[in-house]
mmCIF file of C-alpha atoms in Angstrom:
data_model
loop_
_atom_site.group_PDB
_atom_site.id
_atom_site.type_symbol
_atom_site.label_atom_id
_atom_site.label_comp_id
_atom_site.label_asym_id
_atom_site.label_seq_id
_atom_site.Cartn_x
_atom_site.Cartn_y
_atom_site.Cartn_z
ATOM 1 C CA VAL A 282 0.505 0.149 0.556
ATOM 2 C CA ARG A 283 1.305 3.296 -0.805
ATOM 3 C CA ARG A 284 1.151 6.050 2.175
ATOM 4 C CA ALA A 285 -0.766 9.511 0.913
ATOM 5 C CA ALA A 286 1.334 12.374 -0.213
ATOM 6 C CA LYS A 287 2.374 14.359 2.471
ATOM 7 C CA LYS A 288 0.343 17.512 3.172
ATOM 8 C CA PRO A 289 1.888 20.962 2.473
ATOM 9 C CA VAL A 290 2.781 23.247 4.636
ATOM 10 C CA ALA A 291 0.190 26.233 4.130
ATOM 11 C CA PRO A 292 1.553 28.874 2.939
ATOM 12 C CA ALA A 293 3.330 31.736 5.448
ATOM 13 C CA SER A 294 -0.267 34.023 4.955
ATOM 14 C CA ARG A 295 -2.244 31.506 6.034
ATOM 15 C CA LEU A 296 -0.817 30.651 9.073
ATOM 16 C CA THR A 297 -2.020 32.437 12.581
ATOM 17 C CA PRO A 298 0.732 35.225 13.445
ATOM 18 C CA ILE A 299 0.990 33.803 17.482
ATOM 19 C CA ALA A 300 4.654 34.643 17.940
ATOM 20 C CA SER A 301 6.719 37.491 16.967
ATOM 21 C CA PRO A 302 10.103 36.685 16.973
ATOM 22 C CA ALA A 303 11.980 39.680 18.221
ATOM 23 C CA CYS A 304 8.682 40.773 20.909
ATOM 24 C CA GLU A 305 9.712 39.854 24.481
ATOM 25 C CA LEU A 306 6.468 38.238 25.380
ATOM 26 C CA CYS A 307 7.048 36.413 22.536
ATOM 27 C CA SER A 308 10.598 35.264 23.669
ATOM 28 C CA GLN A 309 10.005 35.596 27.594
ATOM 29 C CA PRO A 310 7.179 34.462 30.079
ATOM 30 C CA GLY A 311 7.497 38.326 30.985
ATOM 31 C CA GLY A 312 7.469 37.642 35.181
ATOM 32 C CA THR A 313 7.093 35.540 37.442
ATOM 33 C CA LEU A 314 4.483 32.429 36.141
ATOM 34 C CA LEU A 315 1.486 32.131 38.686
ATOM 35 C CA TYR A 316 -1.382 30.985 35.649
ATOM 36 C CA ARG A 317 -1.699 30.011 32.719
ATOM 37 C CA ASN A 318 -3.897 28.480 30.148
ATOM 38 C CA ARG A 319 -4.145 27.462 25.796
ATOM 39 C CA SER A 320 -5.075 31.206 25.967
ATOM 40 C CA LEU A 321 -2.855 33.719 28.331
ATOM 41 C CA ARG A 322 -1.158 33.930 31.462
ATOM 42 C CA ILE A 323 -1.130 35.873 34.184
ATOM 43 C CA VAL A 324 2.218 36.266 36.053
ATOM 44 C CA GLN A 325 3.485 38.555 39.312
ATOM 45 C CA VAL A 326 5.802 41.561 37.372
ATOM 46 C CA ASP A 327 9.532 42.158 39.586
ATOM 47 C CA ASP A 328 8.895 45.418 40.547
ATOM 48 C CA ALA A 329 10.405 46.114 44.316
ATOM 49 C CA ASP A 330 8.127 49.232 45.108
ATOM 50 C CA TYR A 331 4.912 47.159 43.693
ATOM 51 C CA PRO A 332 5.000 43.314 45.143
ATOM 52 C CA GLY A 333 1.291 42.541 44.984
ATOM 53 C CA PHE A 334 1.848 43.525 40.877
ATOM 54 C CA CYS A 335 0.470 41.222 38.118
ATOM 55 C CA ARG A 336 0.642 41.373 34.698
ATOM 56 C CA VAL A 337 -2.549 39.855 32.602
ATOM 57 C CA ILE A 338 -0.653 38.740 29.003
ATOM 58 C CA TRP A 339 -2.735 37.102 26.081
ATOM 59 C CA ASN A 340 -0.278 34.208 24.737
ATOM 60 C CA ALA A 341 -0.612 35.016 20.919
ATOM 61 C CA HIS A 342 1.145 38.014 19.534
ATOM 62 C CA VAL A 343 -2.227 40.029 18.849
ATOM 63 C CA ARG A 344 -1.693 44.521 19.555
ATOM 64 C CA GLU A 345 -5.375 45.968 19.808
ATOM 65 C CA MET A 346 -7.912 44.678 22.717
ATOM 66 C CA THR A 347 -9.928 45.064 18.711
ATOM 67 C CA ASP A 348 -7.968 43.332 16.838
ATOM 68 C CA LEU A 349 -9.716 40.176 19.697
ATOM 69 C CA LYS A 350 -12.701 38.268 18.228
ATOM 70 C CA PRO A 351 -15.523 39.304 21.132
ATOM 71 C CA ALA A 352 -14.711 35.768 22.671
ATOM 72 C CA ALA A 353 -11.452 35.789 23.464
ATOM 73 C CA ARG A 354 -11.944 39.392 24.821
ATOM 74 C CA ALA A 355 -13.950 38.641 27.152
ATOM 75 C CA ARG A 356 -11.912 35.670 28.178
ATOM 76 C CA LEU A 357 -8.796 38.346 28.536
ATOM 77 C CA MET A 358 -11.080 40.626 30.622
ATOM 78 C CA HIS A 359 -12.100 37.662 32.641
ATOM 79 C CA ALA A 360 -8.542 36.822 33.683
ATOM 80 C CA VAL A 361 -8.067 40.328 34.433
ATOM 81 C CA PHE A 362 -11.381 40.819 36.548
ATOM 82 C CA ALA A 363 -10.378 37.654 38.614
ATOM 83 C CA THR A 364 -6.593 38.876 39.191
ATOM 84 C CA GLU A 365 -8.048 42.284 40.556
ATOM 85 C CA ALA A 366 -10.065 40.045 42.818
ATOM 86 C CA ALA A 367 -7.549 38.249 44.033
ATOM 87 C CA VAL A 368 -5.180 40.745 44.217
ATOM 88 C CA ARG A 369 -7.563 42.928 45.904
ATOM 89 C CA LYS A 370 -8.150 40.238 48.579
ATOM 90 C CA VAL A 371 -4.383 39.146 48.948
ATOM 91 C CA CYS A 372 -3.059 42.722 48.944
ATOM 92 C CA ALA A 373 -6.498 44.796 50.722
ATOM 93 C CA PRO A 374 -5.719 47.899 48.417
ATOM 94 C CA LEU A 375 -6.783 51.131 48.369
ATOM 95 C CA LYS A 376 -7.501 51.382 44.753
ATOM 96 C CA ILE A 377 -6.525 49.424 41.969
ATOM 97 C CA ASN A 378 -4.938 50.061 38.632
ATOM 98 C CA LEU A 379 -5.601 48.461 35.145
ATOM 99 C CA ALA A 380 -3.662 49.811 32.196
ATOM 100 C CA SER A 381 -3.169 47.672 28.742
ATOM 101 C CA LEU A 382 -0.520 49.959 27.337
ATOM 102 C CA GLY A 383 2.030 48.168 24.851
ATOM 103 C CA ASN A 384 3.491 51.369 23.405
ATOM 104 C CA ALA A 385 7.028 49.822 23.065
ATOM 105 C CA VAL A 386 5.861 46.634 24.135
ATOM 106 C CA PRO A 387 2.808 45.857 21.503
ATOM 107 C CA HIS A 388 1.781 42.398 21.990
ATOM 108 C CA LEU A 389 -1.342 42.158 24.846
ATOM 109 C CA HIS A 390 -0.807 42.585 28.267
ATOM 110 C CA TRP A 391 -2.242 44.078 31.267
ATOM 111 C CA HIS A 392 -1.401 45.703 33.617
ATOM 112 C CA VAL A 393 -3.787 45.147 37.591
ATOM 113 C CA ILE A 394 -1.792 46.990 39.984
ATOM 114 C CA PRO A 395 -2.859 47.214 43.243
ATOM 115 C CA ARG A 396 -2.455 51.571 45.011
ATOM 116 C CA HIS A 397 -1.584 51.946 48.541
ATOM 117 C CA SER A 398 -1.675 55.860 49.825
ATOM 118 C CA ASP A 399 2.061 55.314 51.132
ATOM 119 C CA ASP A 400 3.389 53.442 48.094
ATOM 120 C CA ALA A 401 6.274 55.388 46.115
ATOM 121 C CA HIS A 402 3.747 57.307 43.917
ATOM 122 C CA PHE A 403 1.370 57.621 45.348
ATOM 123 C CA PRO A 404 -1.840 59.274 43.625
ATOM 124 C CA GLN A 405 0.292 59.449 40.290
ATOM 125 C CA PRO A 406 0.028 56.837 38.343
ATOM 126 C CA VAL A 407 3.327 54.374 38.630
ATOM 127 C CA TRP A 408 4.401 55.595 35.840
ATOM 128 C CA GLY A 409 4.784 59.536 36.575
ATOM 129 C CA THR A 410 6.423 61.583 39.274
ATOM 130 C CA ARG A 411 7.981 59.129 42.731
ATOM 131 C CA GLN A 412 6.226 60.813 45.891
ATOM 132 C CA ARG A 413 8.355 59.410 48.283
ATOM 133 C CA PRO A 414 11.048 55.686 48.881
ATOM 134 C CA SER A 415 9.136 52.746 49.497
ATOM 135 C CA SER A 416 10.396 49.401 51.508
ATOM 136 C CA PRO A 417 10.896 46.326 49.696
ATOM 137 C CA LEU A 418 9.010 43.156 51.786
ATOM 138 C CA ARG A 419 11.579 41.138 53.392
ATOM 139 C CA PRO A 420 12.096 37.523 50.948
ATOM 140 C CA ALA A 421 10.187 35.162 52.980
ATOM 141 C CA ALA A 422 6.917 37.724 52.747
ATOM 142 C CA ALA A 423 7.354 37.979 49.198
ATOM 143 C CA ALA A 424 7.600 34.368 48.799
ATOM 144 C CA ALA A 425 3.616 34.278 51.350
ATOM 145 C CA LEU A 426 2.322 37.058 48.985
ATOM 146 C CA ARG A 427 3.121 34.794 45.948
ATOM 147 C CA ALA A 428 1.034 31.545 47.289
ATOM 148 C CA ALA A 429 -1.477 34.063 48.135
ATOM 149 C CA LEU A 430 -1.872 35.219 44.947
ATOM 150 C CA VAL A 431 -1.399 32.128 43.785
ATOM 151 C CA ALA A 432 -3.615 30.733 45.586
ATOM 152 C CA ALA A 433 -6.100 32.839 45.160
ATOM 153 C CA LEU A 434 -5.989 32.731 41.077
ATOM 154 C CA ALA A 435 -6.967 29.127 40.909
ATOM 155 C CA PRO A 436 -10.564 29.170 41.754
ATOM 156 C CA ALA A 437 -10.843 32.605 40.277
ATOM 157 C CA VAL A 438 -9.314 31.951 36.049
ATOM 158 C CA LYS A 439 -11.416 29.719 33.979
ATOM 159 C CA VAL B 140 -61.730 58.268 49.481
ATOM 160 C CA ARG B 141 -59.246 58.607 51.516
ATOM 161 C CA ARG B 142 -56.025 58.682 50.338
ATOM 162 C CA ALA B 143 -53.124 55.715 50.818
ATOM 163 C CA ALA B 144 -50.699 56.602 53.593
ATOM 164 C CA LYS B 145 -47.236 57.549 51.722
ATOM 165 C CA LYS B 146 -44.494 54.716 51.115
ATOM 166 C CA PRO B 147 -42.561 55.631 53.535
ATOM 167 C CA VAL B 148 -38.241 56.468 52.467
ATOM 168 C CA ALA B 149 -36.189 53.499 52.483
ATOM 169 C CA PRO B 150 -33.919 54.342 54.805
ATOM 170 C CA ALA B 151 -30.492 55.135 53.381
ATOM 171 C CA SER B 152 -28.950 52.074 54.343
ATOM 172 C CA ARG B 153 -31.307 50.459 51.656
ATOM 173 C CA LEU B 154 -30.498 53.066 48.703
ATOM 174 C CA THR B 155 -28.201 52.256 45.998
ATOM 175 C CA PRO B 156 -24.825 55.186 46.769
ATOM 176 C CA ILE B 157 -25.000 55.703 42.917
ATOM 177 C CA ALA B 158 -23.369 59.575 43.984
ATOM 178 C CA SER B 159 -21.440 60.883 46.211
ATOM 179 C CA PRO B 160 -21.201 64.289 46.828
ATOM 180 C CA ALA B 161 -17.862 65.561 46.482
ATOM 181 C CA CYS B 162 -16.393 63.354 43.340
ATOM 182 C CA GLU B 163 -16.031 65.659 40.977
ATOM 183 C CA LEU B 164 -16.869 62.732 38.570
ATOM 184 C CA CYS B 165 -20.754 62.491 39.934
ATOM 185 C CA SER B 166 -21.006 66.476 40.177
ATOM 186 C CA GLN B 167 -19.689 67.185 36.195
ATOM 187 C CA PRO B 168 -19.710 65.588 32.924
ATOM 188 C CA GLY B 169 -15.957 64.872 33.063
ATOM 189 C CA GLY B 170 -14.991 65.990 29.399
ATOM 190 C CA THR B 171 -16.935 66.961 25.830
ATOM 191 C CA LEU B 172 -19.913 64.695 25.771
ATOM 192 C CA LEU B 173 -19.752 61.934 22.880
ATOM 193 C CA TYR B 174 -22.938 59.873 24.245
ATOM 194 C CA ARG B 175 -24.496 58.997 27.262
ATOM 195 C CA ASN B 176 -27.110 56.694 27.972
ATOM 196 C CA ARG B 177 -28.948 54.804 31.796
ATOM 197 C CA SER B 178 -25.126 53.193 33.223
ATOM 198 C CA LEU B 179 -22.549 55.585 31.509
ATOM 199 C CA ARG B 180 -21.621 57.936 29.130
ATOM 200 C CA ILE B 181 -18.274 58.451 26.482
ATOM 201 C CA VAL B 182 -16.764 62.205 26.478
ATOM 202 C CA GLN B 183 -13.787 63.461 24.863
ATOM 203 C CA VAL B 184 -10.822 65.019 27.246
ATOM 204 C CA ASP B 185 -10.057 68.658 27.235
ATOM 205 C CA ASP B 186 -6.053 67.552 26.761
ATOM 206 C CA ALA B 187 -4.409 69.719 23.917
ATOM 207 C CA ASP B 188 -1.679 66.564 23.480
ATOM 208 C CA TYR B 189 -4.166 64.142 22.662
ATOM 209 C CA PRO B 190 -6.865 65.424 21.105
ATOM 210 C CA GLY B 191 -8.900 62.152 20.339
ATOM 211 C CA PHE B 192 -8.633 60.883 23.995
ATOM 212 C CA CYS B 193 -11.498 59.360 25.283
ATOM 213 C CA ARG B 194 -13.035 58.549 28.557
ATOM 214 C CA VAL B 195 -16.192 56.396 29.332
ATOM 215 C CA ILE B 196 -17.538 56.695 32.890
ATOM 216 C CA TRP B 197 -20.107 54.875 34.511
ATOM 217 C CA ASN B 198 -22.847 57.318 35.931
ATOM 218 C CA ALA B 199 -23.552 55.853 39.072
ATOM 219 C CA HIS B 200 -20.123 56.159 41.825
ATOM 220 C CA VAL B 201 -18.432 52.582 42.121
ATOM 221 C CA ARG B 202 -14.800 52.253 42.513
ATOM 222 C CA GLU B 203 -13.206 49.585 41.176
ATOM 223 C CA MET B 204 -14.970 46.473 37.951
ATOM 224 C CA THR B 205 -15.369 43.947 40.888
ATOM 225 C CA ASP B 206 -17.762 46.358 42.446
ATOM 226 C CA LEU B 207 -20.450 45.790 39.299
ATOM 227 C CA LYS B 208 -21.718 42.495 39.107
ATOM 228 C CA PRO B 209 -20.514 40.368 36.122
ATOM 229 C CA ALA B 210 -23.970 42.295 33.774
ATOM 230 C CA ALA B 211 -22.581 45.749 34.255
ATOM 231 C CA ARG B 212 -18.980 44.976 33.949
ATOM 232 C CA ALA B 213 -19.813 43.872 30.306
ATOM 233 C CA ARG B 214 -21.538 47.110 29.584
ATOM 234 C CA LEU B 215 -18.965 48.600 30.601
ATOM 235 C CA MET B 216 -15.955 47.058 28.393
ATOM 236 C CA HIS B 217 -18.453 47.161 25.365
ATOM 237 C CA ALA B 218 -18.533 50.907 25.850
ATOM 238 C CA VAL B 219 -15.129 50.880 26.154
ATOM 239 C CA PHE B 220 -13.410 48.664 23.223
ATOM 240 C CA ALA B 221 -15.949 50.394 20.583
ATOM 241 C CA THR B 222 -15.321 53.540 21.565
ATOM 242 C CA GLU B 223 -11.002 51.708 21.314
ATOM 243 C CA ALA B 224 -12.625 51.288 17.670
ATOM 244 C CA ALA B 225 -14.195 54.430 16.919
ATOM 245 C CA VAL B 226 -10.910 56.468 17.609
ATOM 246 C CA ARG B 227 -9.207 53.373 16.071
ATOM 247 C CA LYS B 228 -11.611 54.195 13.002
ATOM 248 C CA VAL B 229 -10.940 58.175 13.217
ATOM 249 C CA CYS B 230 -7.443 58.546 14.571
ATOM 250 C CA ALA B 231 -5.448 55.276 12.660
ATOM 251 C CA PRO B 232 -3.380 55.332 16.398
ATOM 252 C CA LEU B 233 -0.222 53.404 15.796
ATOM 253 C CA LYS B 234 -1.228 52.282 19.488
ATOM 254 C CA ILE B 235 -4.115 52.296 21.610
ATOM 255 C CA ASN B 236 -3.355 52.590 25.262
ATOM 256 C CA LEU B 237 -6.686 51.628 27.762
ATOM 257 C CA ALA B 238 -6.564 52.635 31.593
ATOM 258 C CA SER B 239 -8.916 52.412 34.591
ATOM 259 C CA LEU B 240 -6.398 54.352 37.552
ATOM 260 C CA GLY B 241 -8.386 56.531 39.585
ATOM 261 C CA ASN B 242 -6.580 57.111 42.273
ATOM 262 C CA ALA B 243 -7.445 61.236 42.517
ATOM 263 C CA VAL B 244 -10.869 60.488 41.364
ATOM 264 C CA PRO B 245 -11.912 56.894 42.404
ATOM 265 C CA HIS B 246 -15.217 56.891 40.340
ATOM 266 C CA LEU B 247 -15.117 54.472 37.236
ATOM 267 C CA HIS B 248 -13.822 56.013 34.404
ATOM 268 C CA TRP B 249 -11.452 54.381 31.119
ATOM 269 C CA HIS B 250 -9.618 56.303 28.787
ATOM 270 C CA VAL B 251 -8.971 55.791 25.798
ATOM 271 C CA ILE B 252 -6.568 57.568 24.573
ATOM 272 C CA PRO B 253 -4.835 57.288 20.343
ATOM 273 C CA ARG B 254 -0.985 56.721 20.228
ATOM 274 C CA HIS B 255 1.180 58.147 17.895
ATOM 275 C CA SER B 256 4.930 57.941 17.770
ATOM 276 C CA ASP B 257 5.290 61.040 18.164
ATOM 277 C CA ASP B 258 3.353 62.570 20.430
ATOM 278 C CA ALA B 259 4.746 64.257 23.056
ATOM 279 C CA HIS B 260 5.168 61.242 25.772
ATOM 280 C CA PHE B 261 5.740 58.338 22.928
ATOM 281 C CA PRO B 262 6.983 55.399 23.898
ATOM 282 C CA GLN B 263 5.778 56.505 27.540
ATOM 283 C CA PRO B 264 2.784 56.379 29.186
ATOM 284 C CA VAL B 265 0.776 59.809 28.643
ATOM 285 C CA TRP B 266 1.559 60.433 32.427
ATOM 286 C CA GLY B 267 5.500 59.718 32.154
ATOM 287 C CA THR B 268 8.212 62.056 31.310
ATOM 288 C CA ARG B 269 7.205 64.608 27.890
ATOM 289 C CA GLN B 270 9.275 63.244 25.542
ATOM 290 C CA ARG B 271 9.127 66.561 23.258
ATOM 291 C CA PRO B 272 6.795 69.426 22.190
ATOM 292 C CA SER B 273 3.423 68.360 20.407
ATOM 293 C CA SER B 274 0.783 70.664 17.615
ATOM 294 C CA PRO B 275 -2.482 71.228 19.163
ATOM 295 C CA LEU B 276 -5.052 71.234 15.979
ATOM 296 C CA ARG B 277 -6.835 73.872 14.552
ATOM 297 C CA PRO B 278 -10.487 74.629 16.143
ATOM 298 C CA ALA B 279 -12.041 73.271 12.570
ATOM 299 C CA ALA B 280 -9.582 70.456 12.560
ATOM 300 C CA ALA B 281 -10.687 69.852 16.071
ATOM 301 C CA ALA B 282 -14.343 70.600 14.896
ATOM 302 C CA ALA B 283 -13.834 67.994 12.380
ATOM 303 C CA LEU B 284 -12.233 65.200 14.845
ATOM 304 C CA ARG B 285 -15.232 65.373 17.498
ATOM 305 C CA ALA B 286 -18.146 65.143 15.003
ATOM 306 C CA ALA B 287 -16.378 61.894 13.343
ATOM 307 C CA LEU B 288 -16.080 60.592 17.038
ATOM 308 C CA VAL B 289 -19.702 61.323 17.465
ATOM 309 C CA ALA B 290 -20.659 60.276 14.019
ATOM 310 C CA ALA B 291 -17.853 56.416 14.425
ATOM 311 C CA LEU B 292 -19.713 55.956 18.433
ATOM 312 C CA ALA B 293 -23.169 56.011 17.522
ATOM 313 C CA PRO B 294 -23.744 52.988 15.530
ATOM 314 C CA ALA B 295 -20.778 51.093 18.084
ATOM 315 C CA VAL B 296 -22.310 51.619 21.669
ATOM 316 C CA LYS B 297 -25.827 50.062 22.331
#
């Protein structure tokens, strides 16, 4: 019996552009991994000023929310709000800041940032002028915070 | 025929806190009105550096996205993404920035900001360090931009 001919490889124009070689969110996790599924991942950002700062990153290389189909958009926002809920539970912030910017890295990612009245930039955005020094967490407290975020996220994200 | 007794006023604890007297987004529109329904409004921000900068403001005084019920949250995000689509159509930006911060005004509002490589702060967030001067639009161009935003928003927001 002769084998069927190999299927031709799809031309490049037919492939979904899921990764971009030069993009740092295609080639690196973007933080310490807290949760991951096929569509997205949630990481903790390495920022000594903001220990509970999380990022929700869409796995595929997509530029804008309105480039996603509505169902995918809803899936991403569900994860963003689950992350907000987990960060509120663990960090009890005065305010949550949410942002999808991506000027330097145009690959969809959401910042979920717990803000406190005595944090480094409050009431400015974290990208604004620093208002005061901040005290980084001790390693044991940082590890406990990470464990608490993982535990709070697990049941919330689907 | 005697009239029925007046219904007692609901005690304060039973009333939904829809407005906060000291909040500027409860007492002022927050920009030039482009669209409004019972739940939310969309305004153009008066910022000479960013003529297409829009804001989607939840009408009731609510602090965080996760304080809204899921259906209301979806309604607000639908308007944010409709605004993103309208701003992309009218301004053709290099990138869209979305943010819900509210440190100074803790009343849910989303910034929808068209970014261009030669704008005042690019690639920094608009809250970061200014990178260069910008040229404000002439009045006729500003009026045309506003009319285009209104026309693009009307069919997109429900």
